[in-house]
């Protein structure tokens, strides 16, 4: 609702009241008609208890002042925003907002306005996070404070400012939560999804291995590792460093986080023939639950599956990876987790709904009595033509 006085030279907004994002907004100002390409606007006011989602994924609640100014398109929406609550759910390192269309002109506007190529408005938002604000995405789960300046068109905003995680927040690596020790998230005229990261975090990981000292072949012992994680660089290509106490190489640490065991422990179990069913289940479950598999599915289109077969005394775990390159071309690879693993690869190309060609390879790793120290491969190659018909 507005109280507006019109004249040949413009319009005076004596009072403006309305609702915005579930809250109240008010304002006043002046609009001047100077020429077809010059319509100066200067309107300003306040808003209270509003809920916004600007930029996308930055959900906030709060109050502040606003302005709508400019001589012609693009006009500037200025906001001084004190954030009292909300949450950030935007994923760092995502595709960004640049692909979105933004604001499009109505077909009912004059032709001179529909031909404007630029966005009709630019943002100039000063956001002050006064109370701890939760940030939850695939990388971080923490409470934050900070100040951010948002500028540019709504579909391609750029941010400047620093966000600081509060103590006891978490950062995820291989789906393992690390407690944040120090760090910040910094924007330097960057898009929302690609800030500069600097974070250090720590976690404890327990590794269960076979106890060689105990005469019981099923006896286990637990090794405790303190893992330190460092994240630096842009969110789309962060540089990650890992260290541990007791000391392990980065390759060993990644294995420990992804599989629950270091390569040395895995090799000991394999050579001793002690890769029991319980350990197979543990390793398989770990692989499926870690973001390694999630990241592989989302970014590479791979599907990771774990299956088990065998009898009560012999339980064999099988890892299978599938990928559909195109609607016509697909492939799969599998490997069993046992003392003498079996490997297989299969590729299928579909010429049409009924006719396809399938290539396969199967191999068995093992040793002979004459060559106990030398692995040999027993490989079988195959090429099949398949013709399928559905009978009714």
Coordinates of C-alpha atoms in Angstrom, one line a residue:
X1 CA 0.0 0.0 0.0
X2 CA 1.4 3.4 -0.9
X3 CA 0.5 7.1 -0.8
X4 CA 1.9 8.6 -4.0
X5 CA 1.5 12.0 -5.6
X6 CA 1.9 12.1 -9.4
X7 CA 2.8 15.2 -11.5
X8 CA 4.2 15.9 -15.0
X9 CA 7.8 15.9 -13.5
X10 CA 7.5 12.6 -11.5
X11 CA 6.0 10.9 -8.5
X12 CA 6.5 11.5 -4.8
X13 CA 6.1 8.4 -2.5
X14 CA 4.9 9.8 0.8
X15 CA 4.4 6.4 2.4
X16 CA 4.9 2.8 1.3
X17 CA 4.0 -0.2 3.4
X18 CA 4.0 -3.9 2.6
X19 CA 5.1 -7.4 3.3
X20 CA 8.4 -9.0 2.4
X21 CA 9.5 -12.5 3.2
X22 CA 7.0 -12.9 6.0
X23 CA 8.0 -9.5 7.5
X24 CA 7.1 -5.8 7.2
X25 CA 8.6 -3.3 4.8
X26 CA 8.1 0.5 4.7
X27 CA 9.6 3.4 2.7
X28 CA 9.4 6.8 1.0
X29 CA 11.1 8.6 -1.8
X30 CA 10.9 10.3 -5.3
X31 CA 10.8 9.2 -8.9
X32 CA 11.5 11.8 -11.7
X33 CA 10.5 11.6 -15.4
X34 CA 13.3 13.3 -17.3
X35 CA 13.5 11.4 -20.6
X36 CA 12.9 8.0 -22.2
X37 CA 16.3 6.8 -21.1
X38 CA 16.6 8.8 -17.8
X39 CA 14.2 8.0 -15.0
X40 CA 16.0 8.8 -11.7
X41 CA 14.7 6.9 -8.7
X42 CA 15.5 7.5 -5.0
X43 CA 13.3 5.4 -2.7
X44 CA 14.5 4.1 0.7
X45 CA 13.0 2.6 3.9
X46 CA 13.2 -0.2 6.5
X47 CA 12.3 -3.8 6.8
X48 CA 11.7 -5.9 9.9
X49 CA 11.6 -9.7 10.6
X50 CA 12.0 -10.8 7.0
X51 CA 13.2 -14.2 5.7
X52 CA 15.4 -14.1 2.6
X53 CA 17.2 -16.6 0.3
X54 CA 19.8 -14.3 -1.3
X55 CA 22.1 -15.6 -2.7
X56 CA 20.5 -19.0 -3.4
X57 CA 21.3 -21.3 -0.5
X58 CA 21.9 -18.4 2.0
X59 CA 18.7 -18.5 4.1
X60 CA 18.6 -15.6 6.6
X61 CA 16.2 -13.8 8.9
X62 CA 16.6 -10.3 10.2
X63 CA 16.0 -6.6 9.9
X64 CA 17.6 -3.5 8.4
X65 CA 17.4 -0.6 5.9
X66 CA 17.0 -0.7 2.1
X67 CA 17.2 1.7 -0.9
X68 CA 16.3 1.6 -4.6
X69 CA 18.4 4.1 -6.5
X70 CA 19.7 4.9 -10.0
X71 CA 19.2 7.1 -13.0
X72 CA 18.1 4.2 -15.3
X73 CA 18.5 0.5 -15.8
X74 CA 20.2 -1.2 -14.1
X75 CA 19.0 0.3 -10.8
X76 CA 20.7 -0.6 -7.5
X77 CA 19.0 -2.4 -4.6
X78 CA 21.0 -1.4 -1.5
X79 CA 20.5 -3.2 1.8
X80 CA 22.1 -3.0 5.2
X81 CA 21.0 -6.3 6.7
X82 CA 21.5 -7.4 10.4
X83 CA 21.1 -11.2 10.4
X84 CA 19.6 -12.7 13.5
X85 CA 19.0 -16.3 12.4
X86 CA 18.8 -18.7 9.4
X87 CA 21.2 -21.2 7.9
X88 CA 23.5 -21.6 4.9
X89 CA 22.9 -24.7 2.8
X90 CA 24.8 -23.7 -0.4
X91 CA 27.4 -26.3 -1.4
X92 CA 30.9 -25.0 -1.9
X93 CA 32.5 -25.9 -5.2
X94 CA 29.2 -26.4 -7.0
X95 CA 28.2 -25.3 -10.5
X96 CA 27.3 -21.8 -9.4
X97 CA 24.6 -19.4 -10.2
X98 CA 25.8 -18.1 -13.6
X99 CA 23.7 -20.5 -15.6
X100 CA 20.4 -19.1 -14.2
X101 CA 18.4 -16.8 -16.3
X102 CA 17.8 -14.2 -13.6
X103 CA 15.1 -11.5 -14.1
X104 CA 13.4 -11.5 -17.5
X105 CA 11.4 -8.6 -19.0
X106 CA 7.6 -8.9 -19.4
X107 CA 6.3 -9.1 -23.0
X108 CA 3.9 -6.2 -22.0
X109 CA 6.7 -3.7 -21.5
X110 CA 7.5 -1.1 -24.2
X111 CA 9.8 -2.4 -26.9
X112 CA 12.6 -0.1 -25.8
X113 CA 12.7 -1.8 -22.4
X114 CA 12.4 -5.4 -23.6
X115 CA 15.6 -4.9 -25.7
X116 CA 17.7 -4.1 -22.6
X117 CA 20.4 -6.8 -22.4
X118 CA 21.6 -6.2 -18.9
X119 CA 19.8 -7.3 -15.7
X120 CA 17.3 -4.5 -14.6
X121 CA 18.8 -4.4 -11.1
X122 CA 22.1 -4.8 -9.3
X123 CA 22.6 -5.9 -5.7
X124 CA 24.5 -4.0 -3.0
X125 CA 23.9 -6.0 0.2
X126 CA 25.8 -5.4 3.4
X127 CA 25.2 -8.5 5.5
X128 CA 26.2 -8.6 9.2
X129 CA 25.8 -11.9 11.0
X130 CA 25.2 -10.9 14.6
X131 CA 24.2 -14.3 16.1
X132 CA 25.8 -17.6 15.3
X133 CA 24.5 -18.9 12.0
X134 CA 24.6 -22.6 11.1
X135 CA 26.2 -23.6 7.8
X136 CA 25.4 -27.1 6.6
X137 CA 26.6 -28.7 3.4
X138 CA 28.7 -31.6 2.2
X139 CA 31.9 -30.0 3.5
X140 CA 31.0 -28.2 6.7
X141 CA 28.6 -28.4 9.6
X142 CA 29.3 -25.5 11.9
X143 CA 28.2 -22.3 13.5
X144 CA 29.6 -19.1 11.9
X145 CA 30.0 -15.4 12.4
X146 CA 31.1 -12.7 10.0
X147 CA 30.3 -9.9 7.5
X148 CA 29.7 -10.3 3.8
X149 CA 29.2 -7.7 1.0
X150 CA 27.1 -9.0 -2.0
X151 CA 27.3 -7.0 -5.2
X152 CA 26.3 -7.6 -8.9
X153 CA 23.2 -8.9 -10.7
X154 CA 21.0 -11.4 -8.9
X155 CA 22.0 -14.3 -11.2
X156 CA 25.8 -13.6 -10.9
X157 CA 26.5 -12.0 -7.5
X158 CA 30.0 -11.6 -6.2
X159 CA 30.8 -11.7 -2.5
X160 CA 33.5 -9.9 -0.4
X161 CA 34.1 -10.6 3.3
X162 CA 35.1 -13.2 5.9
X163 CA 33.1 -15.9 7.6
X164 CA 34.6 -17.5 10.7
X165 CA 33.6 -21.0 12.0
X166 CA 33.0 -21.2 15.8
X167 CA 34.8 -23.8 17.9
X168 CA 33.4 -27.4 17.9
X169 CA 32.2 -27.2 14.3
X170 CA 32.9 -30.1 11.9
X171 CA 34.4 -30.5 8.4
X172 CA 34.0 -33.7 6.5
X173 CA 36.6 -35.7 4.6
X174 CA 35.8 -39.2 3.3
X175 CA 32.6 -38.8 5.3
X176 CA 34.7 -38.7 8.5
X177 CA 33.8 -35.7 10.8
X178 CA 36.9 -33.6 11.8
X179 CA 36.5 -31.1 14.6
X180 CA 37.5 -27.6 13.4
X181 CA 40.4 -26.1 15.4
X182 CA 41.0 -22.9 13.5
X183 CA 40.1 -21.3 10.2
X184 CA 38.1 -18.9 8.1
X185 CA 36.1 -18.7 4.8
X186 CA 37.1 -15.6 2.8
X187 CA 35.4 -14.0 -0.2
X188 CA 37.4 -11.6 -2.4
X189 CA 34.9 -10.6 -5.1
X190 CA 34.1 -14.2 -5.6
X191 CA 30.9 -16.2 -6.5
X192 CA 29.0 -17.7 -3.5
X193 CA 30.1 -21.3 -4.3
X194 CA 33.9 -20.6 -4.6
X195 CA 35.4 -18.8 -1.5
X196 CA 38.9 -19.1 -0.3
X197 CA 39.2 -21.7 2.5
X198 CA 41.6 -22.1 5.3
X199 CA 40.7 -24.7 7.9
X200 CA 42.5 -27.0 10.3
X201 CA 40.7 -29.9 11.9
X202 CA 41.4 -33.0 14.0
X203 CA 39.8 -36.4 14.6
X204 CA 40.6 -39.8 16.3
X205 CA 40.4 -43.0 14.3
X206 CA 40.6 -46.5 15.7
X207 CA 42.0 -49.4 13.6
X208 CA 41.2 -53.0 14.5
X209 CA 43.9 -55.4 13.4
X210 CA 44.9 -59.0 14.0
X211 CA 47.0 -59.5 17.2
X212 CA 50.0 -61.4 16.2
X213 CA 51.2 -61.8 19.8
X214 CA 48.0 -63.6 20.9
X215 CA 48.0 -67.3 20.0
X216 CA 44.2 -67.0 19.3
X217 CA 44.0 -66.5 15.5
X218 CA 40.8 -64.5 15.9
X219 CA 42.3 -62.1 18.5
X220 CA 42.3 -58.4 17.6
X221 CA 44.0 -55.3 18.9
X222 CA 43.1 -51.6 18.4
X223 CA 45.5 -48.9 17.2
X224 CA 44.5 -45.3 17.9
X225 CA 45.5 -42.6 15.4
X226 CA 45.1 -38.8 15.8
X227 CA 44.5 -37.5 12.2
X228 CA 45.1 -33.8 11.4
X229 CA 43.5 -32.3 8.4
X230 CA 44.4 -29.0 6.6
X231 CA 42.3 -27.4 3.8
X232 CA 43.6 -24.4 1.8
X233 CA 42.7 -22.8 -1.5
X234 CA 39.6 -22.3 -3.5
X235 CA 36.5 -24.4 -2.7
X236 CA 36.4 -25.8 -6.2
X237 CA 40.0 -27.0 -6.0
X238 CA 41.0 -27.1 -2.4
X239 CA 44.5 -28.4 -1.4
X240 CA 44.1 -31.0 1.4
X241 CA 47.0 -32.1 3.6
X242 CA 46.9 -35.0 6.1
X243 CA 49.2 -35.9 9.0
X244 CA 48.9 -38.3 11.9
X245 CA 50.3 -39.4 15.3
X246 CA 51.7 -42.0 15.2
X247 CA 53.1 -41.0 11.8
X248 CA 51.5 -42.4 8.6
X249 CA 51.9 -41.4 5.0
X250 CA 49.0 -39.6 3.3
X251 CA 48.2 -42.8 1.3
X252 CA 48.0 -44.8 4.6
X253 CA 45.8 -42.1 6.2
X254 CA 43.4 -42.1 3.2
X255 CA 43.1 -45.9 3.4
X256 CA 42.5 -45.7 7.2
X257 CA 39.7 -43.2 6.7
X258 CA 38.1 -44.9 3.7
X259 CA 38.5 -48.6 4.7
X260 CA 39.1 -48.5 8.5
X261 CA 42.6 -50.1 7.9
X262 CA 46.0 -49.1 6.7
X263 CA 47.4 -50.9 3.6
X264 CA 49.8 -52.8 5.9
X265 CA 47.0 -54.1 8.0
X266 CA 45.0 -55.1 5.0
X267 CA 48.0 -57.0 3.5
X268 CA 48.7 -58.8 6.8
X269 CA 45.1 -60.0 6.9
X270 CA 45.3 -61.1 3.2
X271 CA 48.6 -63.0 3.5
X272 CA 47.5 -64.7 6.7
X273 CA 44.1 -65.7 5.2
X274 CA 42.3 -63.9 8.1
X275 CA 40.1 -61.6 6.1
X276 CA 37.1 -62.9 8.0
X277 CA 33.5 -62.2 7.1
X278 CA 33.1 -59.6 9.9
X279 CA 36.0 -57.6 8.4
X280 CA 34.7 -57.9 4.9
X281 CA 31.3 -56.5 6.0
X282 CA 33.1 -53.7 7.9
X283 CA 35.2 -52.8 4.9
X284 CA 32.3 -53.0 2.4
X285 CA 30.1 -50.9 4.6
X286 CA 32.8 -48.3 5.1
X287 CA 33.4 -48.0 1.3
X288 CA 29.6 -47.4 0.7
X289 CA 29.2 -44.9 3.5
X290 CA 32.2 -42.7 2.8
X291 CA 31.8 -39.6 0.6
X292 CA 34.3 -41.2 -1.7
X293 CA 31.5 -43.4 -3.1
X294 CA 29.1 -40.4 -3.0
X295 CA 31.6 -38.2 -4.8
X296 CA 32.3 -40.9 -7.4
X297 CA 28.5 -41.3 -8.1
X298 CA 27.8 -37.6 -8.3
X299 CA 30.9 -36.4 -10.3
X300 CA 31.9 -39.5 -12.3
X301 CA 28.6 -41.4 -12.7
X302 CA 29.9 -44.6 -11.1
X303 CA 27.8 -46.9 -9.0
X304 CA 29.6 -48.8 -6.3
X305 CA 28.1 -52.0 -4.9
X306 CA 29.1 -54.6 -2.2
X307 CA 27.8 -58.1 -2.2
X308 CA 28.5 -61.3 -0.3
X309 CA 28.3 -65.0 -1.1
X310 CA 29.6 -68.3 0.2
X311 CA 28.9 -70.8 3.0
X312 CA 29.0 -70.6 6.7
X313 CA 32.7 -71.2 6.8
X314 CA 33.8 -69.3 3.7
X315 CA 32.3 -65.8 3.2
X316 CA 33.5 -64.0 0.1
X317 CA 32.9 -60.2 -0.4
X318 CA 32.7 -58.8 -3.9
X319 CA 33.2 -55.1 -4.9
X320 CA 31.5 -54.1 -8.2
X321 CA 31.7 -50.7 -10.0
X322 CA 29.3 -49.9 -12.8
X323 CA 29.3 -46.9 -15.3
X324 CA 26.9 -46.0 -18.1
X325 CA 29.0 -43.9 -20.5
X326 CA 26.1 -43.3 -23.0
X327 CA 22.6 -44.8 -23.3
X328 CA 24.3 -47.4 -25.7
X329 CA 27.7 -48.0 -24.0
X330 CA 28.1 -49.4 -20.4
X331 CA 30.8 -51.1 -18.4
X332 CA 31.3 -52.9 -15.1
X333 CA 34.3 -54.2 -13.1
X334 CA 34.4 -56.4 -10.1
X335 CA 36.9 -57.9 -7.6
X336 CA 36.5 -60.3 -4.8
X337 CA 38.1 -59.6 -1.4
X338 CA 39.9 -62.9 -0.5
X339 CA 43.3 -64.5 -0.4
X340 CA 43.2 -65.3 -4.2
X341 CA 41.0 -62.5 -5.6
X342 CA 39.0 -62.9 -8.8
X343 CA 38.7 -60.0 -11.2
X344 CA 36.2 -59.4 -14.1
X345 CA 35.5 -56.7 -16.6
X346 CA 32.5 -56.4 -18.9
X347 CA 31.5 -53.9 -21.6
X348 CA 28.3 -53.8 -23.5
X349 CA 27.3 -51.8 -26.6
X350 CA 23.7 -51.8 -27.7
X351 CA 23.1 -51.3 -31.4
X352 CA 19.3 -51.1 -30.7
X353 CA 16.8 -52.4 -28.2
X354 CA 17.3 -56.0 -29.3
X355 CA 20.8 -56.4 -30.5
X356 CA 24.0 -55.8 -28.5
X357 CA 27.7 -57.0 -28.4
X358 CA 29.3 -57.9 -25.0
X359 CA 33.0 -58.1 -24.3
X360 CA 34.3 -59.7 -21.1
X361 CA 37.5 -60.6 -19.3
X362 CA 37.8 -62.8 -16.2
X363 CA 41.0 -63.4 -14.2
X364 CA 42.0 -65.3 -11.1
X365 CA 45.0 -64.4 -9.0
X366 CA 46.9 -67.2 -7.2
X367 CA 50.0 -69.2 -6.8
X368 CA 51.1 -72.7 -7.8
X369 CA 53.1 -75.2 -5.7
X370 CA 56.1 -74.7 -8.0
X371 CA 55.9 -70.9 -7.8
X372 CA 54.8 -70.1 -4.3
X373 CA 56.4 -66.7 -4.4
X374 CA 55.2 -65.6 -7.9
X375 CA 51.6 -64.5 -8.6
X376 CA 50.1 -65.8 -11.9
X377 CA 47.0 -64.7 -13.6
X378 CA 44.5 -67.2 -15.1
X379 CA 42.6 -65.0 -17.7
X380 CA 39.7 -65.7 -19.9
X381 CA 38.5 -63.4 -22.7
X382 CA 35.1 -63.5 -24.3
X383 CA 33.0 -61.8 -27.0
X384 CA 29.3 -62.4 -27.3
X385 CA 26.5 -61.2 -29.5
X386 CA 23.2 -60.9 -27.7
X387 CA 19.7 -60.8 -29.4
X388 CA 16.8 -60.2 -27.1
X389 CA 13.1 -60.6 -27.9
X390 CA 10.2 -60.0 -25.5
X391 CA 7.5 -62.6 -25.8
X392 CA 3.9 -61.7 -24.8

